[in-house]
Amino acid sequence: MDAIWSVLIFLGSSVCHQLPERSYFYGDLQMPLCARCIGIHFGFLVSALFLMLGPKRFCSIVLGPKQLVILGVIMSVFAIDGSISYLGISQSDNLRRTLSGLALGIPLPFFLLPFINSFVFPERNRTRSIETSADWLALPGLYLLGAGAVLLADANGVLFYIVSSMGIIGMFSFFSGNASMLALLGFDKSRITASRRLILGAAAATGVLLLIATIRQLLFG
């Protein structure tokens, strides 16, 4: 367990400050991502799994202006809370950090997945990730699921391990997905196939994260 946890801490250090006072603990065991980061990345993975394991996994029509505006408003909670905290206007606690992190992580796959699919599987399922009232209701449902899991994790060792591991997987998925989106756009006019651009973006993101974690380990131990 100690070896596995050391790996999780090492991987989490690539993007997270891991300050003890801003992190959750189970006994003496510190979560590998701080309260805000675990909200972002655990929420991202939960939402992505919901879409990819359901009927929307191949949706390939990007969201319209109305959906994008609503998701943007939800995700702005993260930016607002982070800004007022770092500017010293109001100090966040771990609860608020987690909830604002989830506000970014949960909605993002609803935009990102159809965007990527529009390049890789353009004709597989010509629908949007959000079209009906039921689709909209998935957002608060996923938010409550994510919040419940993270906030209860420090009371149960198994849940703590699951949330921590999923947070690290979500971290790699988050940056790989965004890097793949940039690769799909940046090489759109090239002869490189969409699937290879997708892999290129994911590999680049993974490599950078591992490099940052290694440098931090060498410099700070």
Tab-separated table of C-alpha atoms in Angstrom, residues 36-37 75-93 96-104:
chain	number	residue	atom	x	y	z
A	36	ARG	CA	-9.887	21.636	-5.399
A	37	CYS	CA	-7.920	19.353	-7.720
A	75	MET	CA	-17.848	26.268	-14.873
A	76	SER	CA	-17.356	29.957	-14.058
A	77	VAL	CA	-18.044	29.048	-10.416
A	78	PHE	CA	-14.573	27.495	-10.390
A	79	ALA	CA	-12.942	30.622	-11.796
A	80	ILE	CA	-14.832	32.937	-9.440
A	81	ASP	CA	-14.043	30.941	-6.311
A	82	GLY	CA	-10.403	30.529	-7.281
A	83	SER	CA	-10.042	34.226	-8.087
A	84	ILE	CA	-11.574	35.580	-4.881
A	85	SER	CA	-9.486	33.120	-2.886
A	86	TYR	CA	-6.144	33.930	-4.523
A	87	LEU	CA	-6.874	37.673	-4.433
A	88	GLY	CA	-7.538	37.455	-0.705
A	89	ILE	CA	-11.127	38.696	-0.967
A	90	SER	CA	-12.528	35.596	0.700
A	91	GLN	CA	-10.617	32.548	1.887
A	92	SER	CA	-12.004	29.236	0.629
A	93	ASP	CA	-12.286	26.175	2.841
A	96	ARG	CA	-15.851	25.185	-1.157
A	97	ARG	CA	-12.718	24.189	-3.024
A	98	THR	CA	-14.122	20.743	-3.754
A	99	LEU	CA	-17.527	22.039	-4.820
A	100	SER	CA	-16.013	24.644	-7.144
A	101	GLY	CA	-13.647	22.020	-8.580
A	102	LEU	CA	-16.592	19.767	-9.349
A	103	ALA	CA	-18.274	22.713	-11.089
A	104	LEU	CA	-15.441	22.602	-13.629
